[in-house]
């Protein structure tokens, strides 16, 4: 609570110090006999020296003391006549300590020292360090002149400014203390002073040292010396003026500093020892005693002082200052006590501060006792525990901590087939553990390492299900369709049954989101009776996630595969590595490269984790990876996987999945029975066609769950007991249909043909639109092609190739048609916000350009896909299943495919190929004949179709109203 300076100045009130001061005064008086002739008449000697309170000032009753000696300041290289003059004008300087100089009753000018924290009170000692060079020189000069007096004043703003001087008197409180320097010590660039405050003073103005005409006791020699100094100043005026011109900032800064001030003594108001004053005095004394009893820091020094009785205790002036100085109050409150001249008021203010200090000391003592009691209890509990351990160890009831840990690790390895190399490492670590202190950090690192080593399932495998019938039933229970995946898993079981043992495999399921890649992996684990573990590598950028951290790092831990073995407790789990096509790469390594070792059957039997630092066998693990786009998987990693395509679902498959899996699950999750919620086949078909056209069933599941929640809400509110969802009330439950039109064009005009595209979400249909931007009749002009629709580089090149193929075909078969040669054509693919790229739109673009050149609309209800070579050959493309599904979804039954994709179409399920008119082509000639030489659409047919469409719209609008 109290700083060191408060303790220091409090210690000077000891009676031992008083006796030391008296002895020093007698000693000084005895040494002063040879120069008593210099003293003024009326001085009565040492018997007139008195000690004021506990201050260390020696004051004569009638006159001031003066002890002096002569000394010379002449330089060796000065002229003889100047040296003689200097000797005559050398002043007197004191040879005694500053503390032995008498304190005058009045001293009008003093150096000023600014302090920050708490003000200094009279009769208190303070340790001050000053660093201002000008102030240090001034104080040294004053001490040599037997003027060891300073004024100490508090700053008004207690900020971080540590300067000892101020530039404006307004920055200081006007009331401070007059202090005497008792000890001065040089500390390189600082000066340490031990000062004692004597009385209150008040600033009356700034004082510049050059204004001094004569000191209070200036002799003739001092006057001559000053006169000589003034003469030297006049002789060097030009040099000084030049110096001022060169360094104006330094001189201005020196002039701006307030080094000395004019002061006057402040006397307190006269008062009488009334009952009020006596009561305040006694209360202050009582509060000080209470504080001493609570805080032992002041007990030794202040107890002796209060026991003296008379001088401090009975004097309200001294007592009020003592009480304020003992507290740790704010600087403003202490300064108010210093400035108060009414003694009763000053006593009251000191008493208020002492009461606050007393309450604070009580709180501090209470907190200290609580903390001490808590520490004692913890220490006692620790000692009792240690004694209990020793007693149990002596009685054989309990083993040492190290022995218990070692036994626990050995017990874990009892039923495991640990390889010899790994057993050697475990034994070495156990021996190392016995020599380590249980409280050391190395002990914890070794213990954690042994914990991982002994927790792995060495030689432990789960018994697999090798019955094909049981596996088939489990796979069919959870998923509809997916014949390729189910067939591959059954083949794996058959091989394991014939071989008598199982080996790990690396499979990769790729397809659009929501088709069941992750869920089928869980079903496979259940069908094989293997433990299931999943972790995602999407966005992973640190190779340590897979291969672990090295044990030298704080908080190191093994990678995901070692964690998998510990969690599953078997050597043959099924590990699903999800989103393998979205793996990242950062400054901490390439995780895709780390997977190469993991997914290589020739290497993963000896997998080395950075943390474990021992080989781990992963050859029995069945790895299944999932991806949306296999092109994003690095080629070396893709080469290690067996790729299985999981395409999207057609409407029939979605309907079956919804009826068999999604609707029952939604009912169960919402607490509904079959009678309470009934979704008809018509409503599910409408939901699939108008709301959920994506390849997967995730969005369909969300809509079915939304319907179940709304029905549960209505049943709870007793609005209905059950609800049958039909086409009529479907929009009330899930909102307006998302897809209103099946196609952008019911009847395509010339230059517009439907194409088929593949995306990560599945297949989709898009239209290729061509139009004339500027038709030029001049045969010498060359046509151009402008492309829009956010097309990629590959698709732009396909468009240029398609234009060349279409020009050559038109020039060959229609030599009079120069449309493609001379016209400026604009080709656009709608939905420009969606990026489009890929090598599968060449045949569609060429057909659209030919349709525009011949001004013939293409055959209706036909879609196509395929890439063109520069000679007009139709090249194979991918995603045939998704594209056929997309064509059936929009009601297009006629599809043109490359001849080389015939085998892909033949592998499709029969319900997808049903009612489809597929044309396989090898050249653009065949495409042209199918699209532009088939059934043509006349204007009359267009008008009839438009009229029929308007009638259908009118009937629909009337039914809605």
mmCIF file of C-alpha atoms in Angstrom, residues 31-300:
data_model
loop_
_atom_site.group_PDB
_atom_site.id
_atom_site.type_symbol
_atom_site.label_atom_id
_atom_site.label_comp_id
_atom_site.label_asym_id
_atom_site.label_seq_id
_atom_site.Cartn_x
_atom_site.Cartn_y
_atom_site.Cartn_z
ATOM 1 C CA UNK A 31 35.509 21.866 15.408
ATOM 2 C CA UNK A 32 34.268 25.403 14.893
ATOM 3 C CA UNK A 33 36.406 27.073 17.589
ATOM 4 C CA UNK A 34 39.210 28.319 15.264
ATOM 5 C CA UNK A 35 36.788 30.293 13.133
ATOM 6 C CA UNK A 36 34.504 31.658 15.810
ATOM 7 C CA UNK A 37 35.937 35.048 15.058
ATOM 8 C CA UNK A 38 33.887 35.016 11.845
ATOM 9 C CA UNK A 39 30.595 34.536 13.685
ATOM 10 C CA UNK A 40 28.379 37.469 14.291
ATOM 11 C CA UNK A 41 28.236 38.945 17.775
ATOM 12 C CA UNK A 42 25.608 37.499 20.069
ATOM 13 C CA UNK A 43 26.192 33.854 19.106
ATOM 14 C CA UNK A 44 26.112 31.809 22.302
ATOM 15 C CA UNK A 45 27.626 28.506 21.072
ATOM 16 C CA UNK A 46 26.349 24.960 20.919
ATOM 17 C CA UNK A 47 24.164 25.311 23.958
ATOM 18 C CA UNK A 48 21.826 27.437 21.849
ATOM 19 C CA UNK A 49 21.442 24.700 19.255
ATOM 20 C CA UNK A 50 18.026 23.081 19.381
ATOM 21 C CA UNK A 51 16.454 20.151 17.636
ATOM 22 C CA UNK A 52 13.030 21.045 16.217
ATOM 23 C CA UNK A 53 10.879 17.957 16.541
ATOM 24 C CA UNK A 54 12.615 15.214 14.615
ATOM 25 C CA UNK A 55 14.203 17.534 12.071
ATOM 26 C CA UNK A 56 17.917 17.583 11.545
ATOM 27 C CA UNK A 57 18.341 21.363 11.434
ATOM 28 C CA UNK A 58 20.568 23.266 13.849
ATOM 29 C CA UNK A 59 19.323 26.809 14.467
ATOM 30 C CA UNK A 60 20.999 29.428 16.722
ATOM 31 C CA UNK A 61 18.665 31.262 19.040
ATOM 32 C CA UNK A 62 19.951 34.748 18.211
ATOM 33 C CA UNK A 63 22.157 34.552 15.099
ATOM 34 C CA UNK A 64 22.978 32.262 12.195
ATOM 35 C CA UNK A 65 26.059 30.083 12.216
ATOM 36 C CA UNK A 66 28.841 30.591 9.708
ATOM 37 C CA UNK A 67 31.836 28.285 9.240
ATOM 38 C CA UNK A 68 34.002 29.013 6.233
ATOM 39 C CA UNK A 69 37.413 28.665 4.666
ATOM 40 C CA UNK A 70 39.311 30.301 1.787
ATOM 41 C CA UNK A 71 40.131 28.540 -1.490
ATOM 42 C CA UNK A 72 41.534 29.650 -4.866
ATOM 43 C CA UNK A 73 39.796 29.247 -8.246
ATOM 44 C CA UNK A 74 42.652 30.678 -10.352
ATOM 45 C CA UNK A 75 43.833 28.560 -13.315
ATOM 46 C CA UNK A 76 47.485 27.663 -13.869
ATOM 47 C CA UNK A 77 47.688 29.427 -17.248
ATOM 48 C CA UNK A 78 46.143 32.737 -16.053
ATOM 49 C CA UNK A 79 48.357 35.893 -16.110
ATOM 50 C CA UNK A 80 49.981 36.812 -12.749
ATOM 51 C CA UNK A 81 48.070 40.064 -12.406
ATOM 52 C CA UNK A 82 44.749 38.329 -13.115
ATOM 53 C CA UNK A 83 45.610 35.534 -10.695
ATOM 54 C CA UNK A 84 46.260 38.091 -7.949
ATOM 55 C CA UNK A 85 42.966 39.757 -8.635
ATOM 56 C CA UNK A 86 41.179 36.459 -8.490
ATOM 57 C CA UNK A 87 42.760 35.598 -5.178
ATOM 58 C CA UNK A 88 41.556 38.878 -3.699
ATOM 59 C CA UNK A 89 38.026 38.265 -4.945
ATOM 60 C CA UNK A 90 37.661 34.559 -4.037
ATOM 61 C CA UNK A 91 34.508 34.065 -1.957
ATOM 62 C CA UNK A 92 34.041 31.905 1.103
ATOM 63 C CA UNK A 93 32.766 28.332 0.690
ATOM 64 C CA UNK A 94 31.579 25.909 3.348
ATOM 65 C CA UNK A 95 33.684 22.904 4.227
ATOM 66 C CA UNK A 96 30.979 21.220 6.258
ATOM 67 C CA UNK A 97 28.099 18.864 5.306
ATOM 68 C CA UNK A 98 24.947 20.618 4.145
ATOM 69 C CA UNK A 99 23.066 19.070 7.056
ATOM 70 C CA UNK A 100 25.186 21.042 9.517
ATOM 71 C CA UNK A 101 24.162 24.393 8.021
ATOM 72 C CA UNK A 102 21.576 26.315 9.966
ATOM 73 C CA UNK A 103 18.095 26.626 8.478
ATOM 74 C CA UNK A 104 17.097 30.309 8.129
ATOM 75 C CA UNK A 105 13.635 31.412 9.112
ATOM 76 C CA UNK A 106 13.219 33.317 5.849
ATOM 77 C CA UNK A 107 14.735 32.423 2.478
ATOM 78 C CA UNK A 108 13.141 34.315 -0.430
ATOM 79 C CA UNK A 109 14.571 32.446 -3.440
ATOM 80 C CA UNK A 110 14.954 28.672 -3.841
ATOM 81 C CA UNK A 111 15.542 26.206 -6.687
ATOM 82 C CA UNK A 112 12.297 24.482 -7.579
ATOM 83 C CA UNK A 113 11.911 20.713 -7.987
ATOM 84 C CA UNK A 114 8.693 19.338 -9.494
ATOM 85 C CA UNK A 115 7.456 15.961 -8.280
ATOM 86 C CA UNK A 116 4.633 13.843 -9.616
ATOM 87 C CA UNK A 117 3.078 11.459 -7.136
ATOM 88 C CA UNK A 118 2.482 12.589 -3.547
ATOM 89 C CA UNK A 119 3.419 15.915 -1.956
ATOM 90 C CA UNK A 120 6.027 16.113 0.818
ATOM 91 C CA UNK A 121 4.929 17.223 4.287
ATOM 92 C CA UNK A 122 7.044 19.250 6.780
ATOM 93 C CA UNK A 123 9.361 17.261 9.101
ATOM 94 C CA UNK A 124 9.538 14.367 6.624
ATOM 95 C CA UNK A 125 12.537 13.144 4.682
ATOM 96 C CA UNK A 126 12.324 12.249 0.975
ATOM 97 C CA UNK A 127 14.709 10.707 -1.524
ATOM 98 C CA UNK A 128 14.727 12.613 -4.813
ATOM 99 C CA UNK A 129 16.588 11.907 -8.059
ATOM 100 C CA UNK A 130 16.956 14.721 -10.593
ATOM 101 C CA UNK A 131 18.259 14.432 -14.134
ATOM 102 C CA UNK A 132 17.894 17.920 -15.609
ATOM 103 C CA UNK A 133 21.453 19.205 -16.299
ATOM 104 C CA UNK A 134 20.630 22.850 -15.613
ATOM 105 C CA UNK A 135 18.946 22.006 -12.308
ATOM 106 C CA UNK A 136 21.847 19.744 -11.285
ATOM 107 C CA UNK A 137 24.391 22.528 -11.899
ATOM 108 C CA UNK A 138 22.244 25.014 -9.985
ATOM 109 C CA UNK A 139 21.907 22.757 -6.919
ATOM 110 C CA UNK A 140 25.607 21.943 -6.884
ATOM 111 C CA UNK A 141 26.431 25.651 -6.985
ATOM 112 C CA UNK A 142 23.963 26.437 -4.208
ATOM 113 C CA UNK A 143 25.416 23.698 -2.001
ATOM 114 C CA UNK A 144 28.938 25.083 -2.484
ATOM 115 C CA UNK A 145 27.624 28.492 -1.503
ATOM 116 C CA UNK A 146 26.261 27.106 1.799
ATOM 117 C CA UNK A 147 22.721 27.434 0.432
ATOM 118 C CA UNK A 148 21.489 23.791 0.471
ATOM 119 C CA UNK A 149 17.833 24.766 0.258
ATOM 120 C CA UNK A 150 15.213 23.808 -2.328
ATOM 121 C CA UNK A 151 11.483 24.109 -2.869
ATOM 122 C CA UNK A 152 9.481 20.950 -3.598
ATOM 123 C CA UNK A 153 6.161 21.403 -5.381
ATOM 124 C CA UNK A 154 3.615 18.937 -6.802
ATOM 125 C CA UNK A 155 2.614 18.952 -10.465
ATOM 126 C CA UNK A 156 -1.028 19.616 -11.203
ATOM 127 C CA UNK A 157 -1.200 16.876 -13.851
ATOM 128 C CA UNK A 158 0.097 13.513 -12.732
ATOM 129 C CA UNK A 159 1.072 12.247 -16.192
ATOM 130 C CA UNK A 160 4.050 10.359 -17.561
ATOM 131 C CA UNK A 161 6.226 13.479 -17.598
ATOM 132 C CA UNK A 162 9.285 12.645 -15.483
ATOM 133 C CA UNK A 163 11.067 15.963 -15.919
ATOM 134 C CA UNK A 164 12.292 17.695 -12.756
ATOM 135 C CA UNK A 165 11.562 21.198 -14.063
ATOM 136 C CA UNK A 166 8.574 22.908 -15.624
ATOM 137 C CA UNK A 167 8.289 25.596 -18.268
ATOM 138 C CA UNK A 168 5.331 27.358 -16.716
ATOM 139 C CA UNK A 169 4.518 28.038 -13.083
ATOM 140 C CA UNK A 170 0.871 27.260 -13.808
ATOM 141 C CA UNK A 171 1.856 23.593 -14.073
ATOM 142 C CA UNK A 172 2.696 23.496 -10.354
ATOM 143 C CA UNK A 173 0.598 23.779 -7.228
ATOM 144 C CA UNK A 174 1.461 27.086 -5.588
ATOM 145 C CA UNK A 175 1.919 25.607 -2.107
ATOM 146 C CA UNK A 176 4.886 23.334 -1.400
ATOM 147 C CA UNK A 177 7.573 22.822 1.219
ATOM 148 C CA UNK A 178 10.898 24.409 1.966
ATOM 149 C CA UNK A 179 13.474 21.610 2.269
ATOM 150 C CA UNK A 180 17.121 21.271 3.240
ATOM 151 C CA UNK A 181 19.549 18.955 1.443
ATOM 152 C CA UNK A 182 21.103 16.463 3.884
ATOM 153 C CA UNK A 183 22.987 14.257 1.463
ATOM 154 C CA UNK A 184 23.965 14.548 -2.181
ATOM 155 C CA UNK A 185 25.276 11.698 -4.335
ATOM 156 C CA UNK A 186 26.342 11.799 -8.001
ATOM 157 C CA UNK A 187 25.017 8.989 -10.225
ATOM 158 C CA UNK A 188 26.473 9.662 -13.706
ATOM 159 C CA UNK A 189 23.719 11.667 -15.358
ATOM 160 C CA UNK A 190 21.581 11.914 -12.237
ATOM 161 C CA UNK A 191 21.863 13.517 -8.833
ATOM 162 C CA UNK A 192 20.403 11.768 -5.789
ATOM 163 C CA UNK A 193 19.314 14.005 -2.917
ATOM 164 C CA UNK A 194 18.171 13.154 0.604
ATOM 165 C CA UNK A 195 16.153 16.168 1.738
ATOM 166 C CA UNK A 196 14.165 17.114 4.833
ATOM 167 C CA UNK A 197 11.112 19.349 4.556
ATOM 168 C CA UNK A 198 10.807 22.079 7.199
ATOM 169 C CA UNK A 199 7.891 24.376 6.502
ATOM 170 C CA UNK A 200 5.210 25.320 4.032
ATOM 171 C CA UNK A 201 5.987 27.930 1.380
ATOM 172 C CA UNK A 202 4.098 29.560 -1.431
ATOM 173 C CA UNK A 203 5.319 30.637 -4.864
ATOM 174 C CA UNK A 204 5.093 34.365 -5.499
ATOM 175 C CA UNK A 205 6.824 34.500 -8.866
ATOM 176 C CA UNK A 206 9.654 33.271 -11.057
ATOM 177 C CA UNK A 207 13.220 34.250 -10.165
ATOM 178 C CA UNK A 208 16.094 34.568 -12.641
ATOM 179 C CA UNK A 209 19.527 34.170 -11.098
ATOM 180 C CA UNK A 210 21.103 37.046 -13.038
ATOM 181 C CA UNK A 211 18.863 39.479 -11.128
ATOM 182 C CA UNK A 212 20.769 38.853 -7.871
ATOM 183 C CA UNK A 213 22.307 42.109 -6.640
ATOM 184 C CA UNK A 214 23.577 40.940 -3.301
ATOM 185 C CA UNK A 215 22.955 37.872 -1.186
ATOM 186 C CA UNK A 216 21.766 37.984 2.367
ATOM 187 C CA UNK A 217 25.331 37.734 3.649
ATOM 188 C CA UNK A 218 27.478 38.851 0.664
ATOM 189 C CA UNK A 219 31.002 39.978 1.652
ATOM 190 C CA UNK A 220 33.256 42.457 -0.121
ATOM 191 C CA UNK A 221 35.242 39.647 -1.680
ATOM 192 C CA UNK A 222 32.076 38.072 -3.076
ATOM 193 C CA UNK A 223 31.028 41.436 -4.475
ATOM 194 C CA UNK A 224 34.391 41.920 -6.193
ATOM 195 C CA UNK A 225 34.203 38.397 -7.545
ATOM 196 C CA UNK A 226 30.779 39.052 -9.052
ATOM 197 C CA UNK A 227 32.026 42.327 -10.543
ATOM 198 C CA UNK A 228 34.894 40.491 -12.233
ATOM 199 C CA UNK A 229 32.471 37.873 -13.609
ATOM 200 C CA UNK A 230 30.255 40.600 -15.100
ATOM 201 C CA UNK A 231 33.308 42.179 -16.750
ATOM 202 C CA UNK A 232 34.287 38.882 -18.314
ATOM 203 C CA UNK A 233 30.763 38.480 -19.619
ATOM 204 C CA UNK A 234 30.912 41.852 -21.383
ATOM 205 C CA UNK A 235 34.222 40.954 -23.019
ATOM 206 C CA UNK A 236 32.782 37.699 -24.405
ATOM 207 C CA UNK A 237 29.470 39.204 -25.551
ATOM 208 C CA UNK A 238 30.238 38.780 -29.258
ATOM 209 C CA UNK A 239 31.117 35.108 -28.844
ATOM 210 C CA UNK A 240 27.994 34.558 -26.807
ATOM 211 C CA UNK A 241 25.842 36.284 -29.447
ATOM 212 C CA UNK A 242 27.284 34.037 -32.136
ATOM 213 C CA UNK A 243 26.604 30.977 -30.026
ATOM 214 C CA UNK A 244 23.004 32.093 -29.544
ATOM 215 C CA UNK A 245 22.595 32.496 -33.303
ATOM 216 C CA UNK A 246 23.909 28.989 -33.968
ATOM 217 C CA UNK A 247 21.842 27.183 -31.366
ATOM 218 C CA UNK A 248 18.691 29.222 -30.756
ATOM 219 C CA UNK A 249 16.550 26.254 -29.835
ATOM 220 C CA UNK A 250 18.828 25.072 -27.017
ATOM 221 C CA UNK A 251 19.125 28.581 -25.556
ATOM 222 C CA UNK A 252 15.405 29.189 -25.786
ATOM 223 C CA UNK A 253 14.715 25.858 -24.100
ATOM 224 C CA UNK A 254 17.143 26.763 -21.291
ATOM 225 C CA UNK A 255 15.497 30.182 -20.790
ATOM 226 C CA UNK A 256 12.015 28.648 -20.762
ATOM 227 C CA UNK A 257 12.875 26.342 -17.858
ATOM 228 C CA UNK A 258 11.756 27.518 -14.415
ATOM 229 C CA UNK A 259 14.749 26.808 -12.176
ATOM 230 C CA UNK A 260 14.238 29.227 -9.275
ATOM 231 C CA UNK A 261 11.179 30.843 -7.760
ATOM 232 C CA UNK A 262 10.432 33.541 -5.263
ATOM 233 C CA UNK A 263 8.655 32.156 -2.217
ATOM 234 C CA UNK A 264 7.166 33.291 1.064
ATOM 235 C CA UNK A 265 6.450 31.366 4.251
ATOM 236 C CA UNK A 266 2.914 30.256 4.981
ATOM 237 C CA UNK A 267 1.863 30.400 8.611
ATOM 238 C CA UNK A 268 -1.111 28.500 9.908
ATOM 239 C CA UNK A 269 -3.966 30.320 11.550
ATOM 240 C CA UNK A 270 -3.875 30.671 15.273
ATOM 241 C CA UNK A 271 -6.069 28.234 17.135
ATOM 242 C CA UNK A 272 -6.953 27.289 20.662
ATOM 243 C CA UNK A 273 -6.875 23.899 22.309
ATOM 244 C CA UNK A 274 -10.635 23.527 22.367
ATOM 245 C CA UNK A 275 -12.484 20.341 23.151
ATOM 246 C CA UNK A 276 -13.063 19.789 19.464
ATOM 247 C CA UNK A 277 -9.348 20.021 18.695
ATOM 248 C CA UNK A 278 -8.507 17.661 21.549
ATOM 249 C CA UNK A 279 -11.148 15.179 20.386
ATOM 250 C CA UNK A 280 -9.853 15.298 16.823
ATOM 251 C CA UNK A 281 -6.298 14.844 18.102
ATOM 252 C CA UNK A 282 -7.219 11.809 20.163
ATOM 253 C CA UNK A 283 -9.198 10.291 17.306
ATOM 254 C CA UNK A 284 -6.278 10.762 14.912
ATOM 255 C CA UNK A 285 -3.923 9.122 17.428
ATOM 256 C CA UNK A 286 -6.355 6.232 17.917
ATOM 257 C CA UNK A 287 -6.752 5.674 14.165
ATOM 258 C CA UNK A 288 -2.971 5.730 13.692
ATOM 259 C CA UNK A 289 -2.584 3.107 16.423
ATOM 260 C CA UNK A 290 -5.245 0.953 14.744
ATOM 261 C CA UNK A 291 -3.453 1.180 11.416
ATOM 262 C CA UNK A 292 -0.171 0.246 13.088
ATOM 263 C CA UNK A 293 -1.813 -2.811 14.634
ATOM 264 C CA UNK A 294 -3.164 -3.904 11.239
ATOM 265 C CA UNK A 295 -0.106 -3.056 9.174
ATOM 266 C CA UNK A 296 3.199 -3.983 10.820
ATOM 267 C CA UNK A 297 5.212 -1.922 8.334
ATOM 268 C CA UNK A 298 4.999 1.195 10.548
ATOM 269 C CA UNK A 299 4.900 -0.503 13.913
ATOM 270 C CA UNK A 300 8.555 -0.198 14.918
#
